[in-house]
Short mmCIF file of C-alpha atoms and ligand atoms in Angstrom, two decimals:
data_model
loop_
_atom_site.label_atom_id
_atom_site.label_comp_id
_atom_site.label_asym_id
_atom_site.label_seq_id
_atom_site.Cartn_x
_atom_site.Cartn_y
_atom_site.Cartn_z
CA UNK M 454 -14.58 28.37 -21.09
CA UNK M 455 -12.67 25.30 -20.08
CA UNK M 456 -13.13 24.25 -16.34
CA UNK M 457 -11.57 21.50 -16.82
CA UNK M 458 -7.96 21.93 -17.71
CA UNK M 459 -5.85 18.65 -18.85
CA UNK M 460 -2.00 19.33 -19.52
CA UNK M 461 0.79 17.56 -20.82
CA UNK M 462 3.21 19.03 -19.13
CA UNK M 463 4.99 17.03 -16.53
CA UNK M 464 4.37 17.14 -13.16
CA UNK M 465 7.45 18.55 -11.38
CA UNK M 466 7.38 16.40 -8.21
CA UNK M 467 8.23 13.38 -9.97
CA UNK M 468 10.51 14.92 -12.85
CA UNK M 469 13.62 13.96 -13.57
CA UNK M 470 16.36 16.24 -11.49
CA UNK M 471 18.78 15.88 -14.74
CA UNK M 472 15.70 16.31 -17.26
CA UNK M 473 14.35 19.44 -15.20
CA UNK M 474 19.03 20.71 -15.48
CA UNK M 475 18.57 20.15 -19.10
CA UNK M 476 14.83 21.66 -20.15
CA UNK M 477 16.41 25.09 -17.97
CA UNK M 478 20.34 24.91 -20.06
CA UNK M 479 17.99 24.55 -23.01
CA UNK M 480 16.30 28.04 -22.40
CA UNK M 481 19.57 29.88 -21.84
CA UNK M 482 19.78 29.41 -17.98
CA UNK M 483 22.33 27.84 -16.05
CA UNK M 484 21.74 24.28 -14.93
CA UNK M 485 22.27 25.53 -10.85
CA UNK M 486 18.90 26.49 -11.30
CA UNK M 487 17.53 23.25 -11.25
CA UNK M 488 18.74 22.29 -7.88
CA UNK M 489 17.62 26.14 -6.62
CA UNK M 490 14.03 24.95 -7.97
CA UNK M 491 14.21 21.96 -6.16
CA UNK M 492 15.46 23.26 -3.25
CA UNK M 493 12.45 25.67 -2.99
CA UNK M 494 9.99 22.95 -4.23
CA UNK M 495 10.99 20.39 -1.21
CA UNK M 496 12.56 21.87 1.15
CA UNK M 497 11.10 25.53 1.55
CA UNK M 498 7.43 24.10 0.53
CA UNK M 499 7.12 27.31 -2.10
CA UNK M 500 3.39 27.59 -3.16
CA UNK M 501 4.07 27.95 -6.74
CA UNK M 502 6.57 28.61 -9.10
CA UNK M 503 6.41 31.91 -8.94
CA UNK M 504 7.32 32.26 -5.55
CA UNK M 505 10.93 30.92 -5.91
CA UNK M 506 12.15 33.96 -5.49
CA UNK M 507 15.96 33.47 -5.87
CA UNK M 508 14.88 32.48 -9.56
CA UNK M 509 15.09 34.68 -12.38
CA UNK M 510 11.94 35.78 -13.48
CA UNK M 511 12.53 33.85 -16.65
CA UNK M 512 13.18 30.91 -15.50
CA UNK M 513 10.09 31.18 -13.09
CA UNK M 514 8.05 31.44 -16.34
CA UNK M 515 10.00 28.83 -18.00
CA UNK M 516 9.28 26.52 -15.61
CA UNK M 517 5.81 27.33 -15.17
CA UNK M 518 5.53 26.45 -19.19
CA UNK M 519 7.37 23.05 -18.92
CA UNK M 520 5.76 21.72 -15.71
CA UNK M 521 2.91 20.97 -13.33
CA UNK M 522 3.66 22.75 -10.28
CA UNK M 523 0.90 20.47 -8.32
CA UNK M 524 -1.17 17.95 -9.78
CA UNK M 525 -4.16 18.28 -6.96
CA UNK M 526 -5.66 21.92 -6.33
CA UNK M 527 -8.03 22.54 -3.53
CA UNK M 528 -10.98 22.34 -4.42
CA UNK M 529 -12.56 22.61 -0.64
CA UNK M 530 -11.00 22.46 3.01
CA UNK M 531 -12.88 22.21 6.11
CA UNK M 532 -11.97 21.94 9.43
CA UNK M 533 -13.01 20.01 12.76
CA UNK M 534 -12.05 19.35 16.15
CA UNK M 535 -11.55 22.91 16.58
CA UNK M 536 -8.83 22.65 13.94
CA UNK M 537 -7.45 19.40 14.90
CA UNK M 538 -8.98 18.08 12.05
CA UNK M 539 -8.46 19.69 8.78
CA UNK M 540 -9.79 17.45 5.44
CA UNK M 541 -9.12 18.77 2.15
CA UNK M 542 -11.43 18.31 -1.25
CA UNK M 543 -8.70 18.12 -3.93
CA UNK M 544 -9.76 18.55 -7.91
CA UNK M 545 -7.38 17.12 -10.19
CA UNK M 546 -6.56 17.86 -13.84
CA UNK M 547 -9.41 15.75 -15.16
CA UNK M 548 -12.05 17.39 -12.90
CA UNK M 549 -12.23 14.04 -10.73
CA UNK M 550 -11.94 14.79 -6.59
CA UNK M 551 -10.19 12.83 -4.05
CA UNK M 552 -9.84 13.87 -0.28
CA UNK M 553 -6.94 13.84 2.07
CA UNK M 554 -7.59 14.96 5.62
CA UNK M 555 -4.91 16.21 8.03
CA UNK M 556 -4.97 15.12 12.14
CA UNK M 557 -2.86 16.70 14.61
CA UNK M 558 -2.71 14.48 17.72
CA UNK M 559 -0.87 15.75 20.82
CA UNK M 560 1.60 14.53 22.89
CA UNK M 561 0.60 12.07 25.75
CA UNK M 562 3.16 9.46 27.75
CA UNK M 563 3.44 6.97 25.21
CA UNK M 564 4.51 9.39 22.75
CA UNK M 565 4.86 12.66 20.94
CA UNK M 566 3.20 14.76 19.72
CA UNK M 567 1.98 13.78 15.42
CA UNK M 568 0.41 15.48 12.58
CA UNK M 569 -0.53 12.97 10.32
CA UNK M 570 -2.09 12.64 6.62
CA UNK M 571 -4.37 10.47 5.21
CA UNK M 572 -3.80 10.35 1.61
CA UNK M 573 -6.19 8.63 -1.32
CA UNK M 574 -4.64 6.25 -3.63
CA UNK M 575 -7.74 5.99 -6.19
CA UNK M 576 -10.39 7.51 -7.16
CA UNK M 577 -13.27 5.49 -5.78
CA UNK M 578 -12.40 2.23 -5.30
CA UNK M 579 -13.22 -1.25 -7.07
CA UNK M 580 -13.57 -3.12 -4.05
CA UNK M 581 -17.23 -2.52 -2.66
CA UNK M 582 -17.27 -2.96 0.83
CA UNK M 583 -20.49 -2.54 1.88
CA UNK M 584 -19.48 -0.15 4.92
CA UNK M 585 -17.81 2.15 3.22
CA UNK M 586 -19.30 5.34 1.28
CA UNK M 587 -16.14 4.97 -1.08
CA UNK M 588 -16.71 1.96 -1.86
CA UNK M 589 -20.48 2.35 -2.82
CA UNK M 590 -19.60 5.26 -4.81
CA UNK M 591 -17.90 3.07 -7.33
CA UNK M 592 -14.56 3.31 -9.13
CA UNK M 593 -13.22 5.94 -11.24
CA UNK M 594 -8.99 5.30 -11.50
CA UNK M 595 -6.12 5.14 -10.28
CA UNK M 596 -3.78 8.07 -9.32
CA UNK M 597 -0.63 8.38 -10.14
CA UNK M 598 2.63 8.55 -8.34
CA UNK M 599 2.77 12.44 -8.52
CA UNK M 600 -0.99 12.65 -7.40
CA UNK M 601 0.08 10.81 -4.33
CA UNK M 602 3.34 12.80 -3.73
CA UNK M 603 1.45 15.86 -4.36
CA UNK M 604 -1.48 15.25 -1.55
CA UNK M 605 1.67 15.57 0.76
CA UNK M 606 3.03 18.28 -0.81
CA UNK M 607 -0.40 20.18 -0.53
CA UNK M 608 -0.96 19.31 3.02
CA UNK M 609 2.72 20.65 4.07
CA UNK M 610 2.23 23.43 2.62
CA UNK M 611 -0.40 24.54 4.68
CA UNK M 612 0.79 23.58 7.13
CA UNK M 613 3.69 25.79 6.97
CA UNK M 614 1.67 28.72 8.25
CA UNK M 615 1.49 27.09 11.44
CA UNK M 616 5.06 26.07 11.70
CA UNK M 617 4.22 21.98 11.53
CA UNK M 618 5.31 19.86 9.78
CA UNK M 619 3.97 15.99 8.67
CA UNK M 620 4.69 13.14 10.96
CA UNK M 621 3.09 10.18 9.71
CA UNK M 622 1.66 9.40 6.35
CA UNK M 623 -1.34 6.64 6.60
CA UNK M 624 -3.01 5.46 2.93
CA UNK M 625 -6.26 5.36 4.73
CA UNK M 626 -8.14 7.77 2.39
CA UNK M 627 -10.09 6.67 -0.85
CA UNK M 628 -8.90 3.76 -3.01
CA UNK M 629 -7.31 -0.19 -2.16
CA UNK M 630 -3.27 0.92 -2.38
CA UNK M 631 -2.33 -2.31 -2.78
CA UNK M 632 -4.68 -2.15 -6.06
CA UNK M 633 -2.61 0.28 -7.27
CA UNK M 634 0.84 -1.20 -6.49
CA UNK M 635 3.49 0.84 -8.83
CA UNK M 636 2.02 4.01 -7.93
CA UNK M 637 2.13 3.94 -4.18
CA UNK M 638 5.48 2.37 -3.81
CA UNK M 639 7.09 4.51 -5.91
CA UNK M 640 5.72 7.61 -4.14
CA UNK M 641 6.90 5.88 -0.76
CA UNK M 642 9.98 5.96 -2.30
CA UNK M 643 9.79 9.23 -3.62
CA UNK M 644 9.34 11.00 -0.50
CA UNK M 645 12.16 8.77 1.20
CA UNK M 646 15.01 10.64 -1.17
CA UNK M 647 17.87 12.20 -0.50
CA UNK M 648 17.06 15.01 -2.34
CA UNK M 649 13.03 15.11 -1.64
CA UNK M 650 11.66 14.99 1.58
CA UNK M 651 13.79 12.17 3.83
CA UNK M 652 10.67 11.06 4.55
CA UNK M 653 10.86 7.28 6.01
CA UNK M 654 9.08 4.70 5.01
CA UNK M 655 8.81 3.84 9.05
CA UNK M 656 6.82 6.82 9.08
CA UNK M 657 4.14 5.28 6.72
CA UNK M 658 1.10 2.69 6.87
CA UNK M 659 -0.41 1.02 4.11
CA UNK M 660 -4.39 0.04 4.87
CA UNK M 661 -5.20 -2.43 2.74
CA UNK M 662 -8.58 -5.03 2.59
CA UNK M 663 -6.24 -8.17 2.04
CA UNK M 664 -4.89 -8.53 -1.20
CA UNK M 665 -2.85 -11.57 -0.53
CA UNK M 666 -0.30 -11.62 -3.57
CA UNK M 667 0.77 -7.72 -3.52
CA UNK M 668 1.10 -8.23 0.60
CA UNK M 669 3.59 -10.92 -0.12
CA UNK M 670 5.02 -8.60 -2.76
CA UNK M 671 5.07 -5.63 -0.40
CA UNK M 672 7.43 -8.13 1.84
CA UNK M 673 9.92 -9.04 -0.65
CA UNK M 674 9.92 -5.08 -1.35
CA UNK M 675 12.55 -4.08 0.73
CA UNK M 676 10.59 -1.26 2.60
CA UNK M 677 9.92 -0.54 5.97
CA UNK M 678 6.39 0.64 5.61
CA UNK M 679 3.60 -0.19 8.51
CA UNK M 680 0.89 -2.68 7.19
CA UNK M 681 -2.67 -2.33 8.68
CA UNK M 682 -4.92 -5.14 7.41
CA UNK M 683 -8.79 -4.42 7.41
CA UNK M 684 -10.00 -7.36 8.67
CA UNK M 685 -13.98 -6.91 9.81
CA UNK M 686 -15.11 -10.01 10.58
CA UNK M 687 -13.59 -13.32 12.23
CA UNK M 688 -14.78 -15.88 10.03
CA UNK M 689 -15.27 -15.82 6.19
CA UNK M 690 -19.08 -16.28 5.66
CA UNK M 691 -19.00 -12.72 7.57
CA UNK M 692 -16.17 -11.10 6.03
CA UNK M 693 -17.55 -12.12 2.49
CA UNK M 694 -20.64 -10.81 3.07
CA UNK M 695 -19.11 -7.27 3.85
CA UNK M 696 -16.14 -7.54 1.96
CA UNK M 697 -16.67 -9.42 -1.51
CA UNK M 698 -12.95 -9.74 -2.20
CA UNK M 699 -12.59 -11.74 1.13
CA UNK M 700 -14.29 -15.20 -1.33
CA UNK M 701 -10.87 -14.95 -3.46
CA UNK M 702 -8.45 -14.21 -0.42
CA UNK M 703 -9.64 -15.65 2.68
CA UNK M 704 -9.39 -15.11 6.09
CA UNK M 705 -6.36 -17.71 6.85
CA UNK M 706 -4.53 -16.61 3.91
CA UNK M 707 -4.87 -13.00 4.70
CA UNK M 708 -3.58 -13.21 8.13
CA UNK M 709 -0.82 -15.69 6.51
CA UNK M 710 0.52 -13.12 4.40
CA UNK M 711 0.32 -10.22 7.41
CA UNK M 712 2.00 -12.72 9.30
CA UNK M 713 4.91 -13.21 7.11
CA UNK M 714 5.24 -9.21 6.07
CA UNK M 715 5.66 -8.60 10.02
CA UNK M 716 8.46 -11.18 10.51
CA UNK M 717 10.48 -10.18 7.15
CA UNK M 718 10.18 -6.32 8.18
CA UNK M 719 10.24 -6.77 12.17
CA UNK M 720 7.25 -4.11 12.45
CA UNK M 721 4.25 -5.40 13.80
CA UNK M 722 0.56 -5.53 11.97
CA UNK M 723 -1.77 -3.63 13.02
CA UNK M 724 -6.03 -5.36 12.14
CA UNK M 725 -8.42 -2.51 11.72
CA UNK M 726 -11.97 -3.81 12.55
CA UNK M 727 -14.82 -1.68 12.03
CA UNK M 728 -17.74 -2.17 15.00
CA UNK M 729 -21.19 -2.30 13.66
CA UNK M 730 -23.58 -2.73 15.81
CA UNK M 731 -25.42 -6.41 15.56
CA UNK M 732 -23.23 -7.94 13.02
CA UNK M 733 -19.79 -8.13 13.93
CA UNK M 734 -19.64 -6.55 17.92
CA UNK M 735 -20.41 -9.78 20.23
CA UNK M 736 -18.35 -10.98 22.80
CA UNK M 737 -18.19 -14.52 21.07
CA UNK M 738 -17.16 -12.69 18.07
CA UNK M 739 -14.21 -11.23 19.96
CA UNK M 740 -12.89 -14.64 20.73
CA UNK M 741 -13.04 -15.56 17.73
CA UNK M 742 -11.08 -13.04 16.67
CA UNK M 743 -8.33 -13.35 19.38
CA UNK M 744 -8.06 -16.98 18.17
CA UNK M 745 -7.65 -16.08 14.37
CA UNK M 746 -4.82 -13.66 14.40
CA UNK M 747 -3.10 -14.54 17.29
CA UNK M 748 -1.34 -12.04 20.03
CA UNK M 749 2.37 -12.32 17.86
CA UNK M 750 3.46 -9.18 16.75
CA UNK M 751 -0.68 -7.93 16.66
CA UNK M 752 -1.96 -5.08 17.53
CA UNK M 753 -5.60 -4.31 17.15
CA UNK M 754 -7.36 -0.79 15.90
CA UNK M 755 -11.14 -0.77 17.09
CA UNK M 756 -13.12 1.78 14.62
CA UNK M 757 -16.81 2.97 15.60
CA UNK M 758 -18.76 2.77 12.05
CA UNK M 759 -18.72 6.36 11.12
CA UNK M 760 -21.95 6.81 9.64
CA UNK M 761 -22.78 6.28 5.93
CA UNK M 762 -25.50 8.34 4.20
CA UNK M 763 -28.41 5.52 2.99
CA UNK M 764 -27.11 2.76 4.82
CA UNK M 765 -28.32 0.94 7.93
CA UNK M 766 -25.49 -0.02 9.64
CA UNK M 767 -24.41 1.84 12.61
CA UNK M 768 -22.21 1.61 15.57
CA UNK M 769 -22.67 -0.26 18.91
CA UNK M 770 -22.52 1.46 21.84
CA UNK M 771 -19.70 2.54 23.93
CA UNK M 772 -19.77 -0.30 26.16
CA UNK M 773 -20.36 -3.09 23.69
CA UNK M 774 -16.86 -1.58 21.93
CA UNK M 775 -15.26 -1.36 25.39
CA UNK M 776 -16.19 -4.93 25.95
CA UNK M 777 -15.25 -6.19 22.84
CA UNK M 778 -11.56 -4.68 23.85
CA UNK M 779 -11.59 -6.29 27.06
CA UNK M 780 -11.65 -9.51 25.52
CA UNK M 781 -9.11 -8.98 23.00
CA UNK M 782 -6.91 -7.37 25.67
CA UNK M 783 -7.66 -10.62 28.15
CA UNK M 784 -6.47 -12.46 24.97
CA UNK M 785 -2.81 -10.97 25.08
CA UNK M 786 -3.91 -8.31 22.06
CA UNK M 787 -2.95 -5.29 22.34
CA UNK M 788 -5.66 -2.80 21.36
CA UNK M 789 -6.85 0.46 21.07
CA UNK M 790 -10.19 2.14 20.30
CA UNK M 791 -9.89 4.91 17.71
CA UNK M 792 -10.86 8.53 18.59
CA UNK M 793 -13.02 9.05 15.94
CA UNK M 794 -12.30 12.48 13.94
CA UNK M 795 -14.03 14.56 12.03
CA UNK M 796 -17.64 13.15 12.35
CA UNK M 797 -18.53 17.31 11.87
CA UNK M 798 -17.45 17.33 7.99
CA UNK M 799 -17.98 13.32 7.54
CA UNK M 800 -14.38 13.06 7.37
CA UNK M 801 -14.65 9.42 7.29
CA UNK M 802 -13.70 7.11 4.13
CA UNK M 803 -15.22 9.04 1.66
CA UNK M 804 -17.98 10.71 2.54
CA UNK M 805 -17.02 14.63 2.12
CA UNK M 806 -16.50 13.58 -1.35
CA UNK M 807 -20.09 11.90 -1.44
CA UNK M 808 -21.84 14.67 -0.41
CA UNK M 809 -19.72 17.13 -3.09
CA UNK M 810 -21.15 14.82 -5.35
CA UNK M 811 -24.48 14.35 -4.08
CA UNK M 812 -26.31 17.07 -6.62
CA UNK M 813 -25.10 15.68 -9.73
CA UNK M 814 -23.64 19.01 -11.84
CA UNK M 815 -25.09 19.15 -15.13
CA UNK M 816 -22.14 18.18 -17.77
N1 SAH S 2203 -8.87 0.38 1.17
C1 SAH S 2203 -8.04 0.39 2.30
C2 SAH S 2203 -7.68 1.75 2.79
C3 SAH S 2203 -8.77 2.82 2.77
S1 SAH S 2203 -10.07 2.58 3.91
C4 SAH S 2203 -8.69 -0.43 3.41
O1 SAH S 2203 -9.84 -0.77 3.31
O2 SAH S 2203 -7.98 -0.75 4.36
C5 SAH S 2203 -9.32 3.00 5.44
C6 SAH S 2203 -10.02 2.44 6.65
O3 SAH S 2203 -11.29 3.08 6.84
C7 SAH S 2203 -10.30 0.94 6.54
O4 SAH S 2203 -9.90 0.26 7.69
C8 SAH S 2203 -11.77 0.93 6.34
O5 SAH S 2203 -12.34 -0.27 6.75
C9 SAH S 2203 -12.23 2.10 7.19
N2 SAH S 2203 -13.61 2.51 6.92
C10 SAH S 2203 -14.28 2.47 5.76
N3 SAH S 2203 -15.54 2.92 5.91
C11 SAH S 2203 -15.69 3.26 7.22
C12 SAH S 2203 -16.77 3.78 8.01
N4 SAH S 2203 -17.94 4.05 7.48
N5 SAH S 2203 -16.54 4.00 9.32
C13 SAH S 2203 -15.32 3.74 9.87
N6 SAH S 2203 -14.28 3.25 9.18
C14 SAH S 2203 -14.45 3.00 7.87
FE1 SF4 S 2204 -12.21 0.22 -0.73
FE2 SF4 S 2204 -11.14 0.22 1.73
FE3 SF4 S 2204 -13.57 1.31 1.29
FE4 SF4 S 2204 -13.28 -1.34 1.17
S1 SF4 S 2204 -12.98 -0.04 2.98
S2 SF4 S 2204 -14.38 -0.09 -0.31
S3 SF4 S 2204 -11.23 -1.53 0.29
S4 SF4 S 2204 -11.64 2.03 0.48
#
């Protein structure tokens, strides 16, 4: 038997509205259908096909025979933070896994209350930082647009349940977006339609490692999206060491290109900056990095190393973090030290999907 199921059939949600109208007229029902399907598909969050229940039982089936209903199935889904944390092990239709982990955050005085997903844009990813369990795992593909729209999909749905619904979208899971342009703008855009979700591009951040030329892209895109920019280190001997890409796009040019994305969009950058103990957590460092980017439209994301199976790095402690931030915030910089989530079921970068993969399966 076949475990592994490819299909041509298209994935519904990125078909065509007029070419889903036409494929139904075709098989004798009327076109209304179409927008009933879509209707369930987007707005009700139906788990299959089937379940569209003001459908015909024909056209159900006919459906089911022309389309994808989801391109990512769960595969696993474990929670954490006594169900704060959910992260889910998708499969898709080549066998290949990708994770997307949900995080419900409550209200507090600076805000309400958010449910937000992390979604993968590749499988693996090319880039190799040395930190990072994805990125020692190696590089498989890219997804497509409908395996991006569909981690959403899948997450709302079960969400449903509990009577939630998604907040925030961050592309903080496996894969470099901005490696995989096309694809993640157009599911951006996807989910920001009229007739999809409404979903608005203010409502999403983009993590990226610094690829200069598709930051300056993503400005001239016309698209309100967030931009975090993994930044590391403060100087480039450091960064390159950690992050090889860092020898073609540099430091200065990086924070160049941030720089300009948060004046053409008005929305200010966010620098993620991972704290490993003994190599990139000293005060001097902090000043260094206070000096680099500047306290214009900055805001700074402190991450504890979540720990990565085989590797020696590790995070400082507590109060080497919280004086790290106190120089940063001296600085002007606004910062915050990220509640780390998940550390139960590895939920960081990568590393449920490491240990699935861990016993190599024969074949
Ligand atoms: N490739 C993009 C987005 C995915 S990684 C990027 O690098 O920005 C999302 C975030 O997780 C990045 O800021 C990345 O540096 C961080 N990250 C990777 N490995 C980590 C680890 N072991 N502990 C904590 N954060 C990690
Ligand atoms: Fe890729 Fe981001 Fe991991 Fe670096 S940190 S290897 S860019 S996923």
């Amino acid at each position: 038997m076949a475990i592994v199921a490819t299909t041509d059939r298209a994935p519904f949600a990125t078909a065509d509205p007029d070419a889903v109208a036409r494929f139904l007229t075709a098989g004798g029902e009327p076109a209304y259908r179409a927008d009933q399907a879509r209707t369930w598909f987007w707005r009700q969050l139906a788990p299959s096909f089937e379940a569209m229940r003001t459908l015909s039982p024909a056209a159900r089936a006919q459906l089911a025979g022309g389309y994808t209903f989801s391109t990512v199935a769960e595969h696993r889904k474990r929670e954490a933070d006594r169900g704060a944390t959910v992260k889910y092990l998708f499969r898709l239709q080549d066998g290949r896994t990708i994770e997307t982990v949900v995080m419900h955050y409550p209200a507090t005085e600076r805000g309400r209350a958010r449910t937000t997903v992390c979604v993968s844009s590749q499988v693996g990813c090319p880039i190799g930082c040395t930190f990072c369990a994805t990125g020692q795992s190696g590089f498989d593909r890219n997804l497509t647009e409908a395996e991006i729209v569909d981690q959403f999909l899948a997450a709302s749905r079960g969400l449903k349940a509990q009577q939630r619904a998604l907040t925030n979208v961050v592309f903080m899971g496996m894969g470099e977006p901005l490696n995989n342009y096309a694809a993640v703008v157009a599911a951006i855009r996807r989910w920001a339609r009229p007739d999809t979700l409404k979903f608005s591009p203010r409502r999403v951040t983009i993590s990226t490692i610094g690829l200069v030329p598709f930051i300056e892209r993503l400005a001239a895109e016309n698209l309100p999206v967030n931009l975090a920019i993994s930044l590391h280190a403060p100087d480039d001997a450091l960064r390159s060491s950690m992050i090889p890409v860092n020898r073609k796009y540099p430091i200065a040019a990086v924070v160049a290109a941030a720089r300009a994305h948060a004046e053409r969009t008005g929305r200010r950058n966010s620098y993620e900056y991972v704290m490993l103990a003994g190599v990139n957590d000293s005060s001097e460092q902090a000043g260094r990095l206070a000096s680099v980017i500047g306290r214009h439209l900055t805001h700074v994301n402190l991450i504890p190393m979540n720990p990565v199976e085989g590797s020696p790095l590790h995070r400082p402690s507590r109060d080497r973090t919280l004086a790290f931030q106190r120089i940063l915030q001296a600085a002007g910089i606004s910062t915050t030290i990220r509640d780390t989530r998940g550390l139960d079921i590895d939920a960081a970068c990568g590393q449920l999907r490491a240990r699935e993969l861990a016993p190599t399966p024969a074949g």
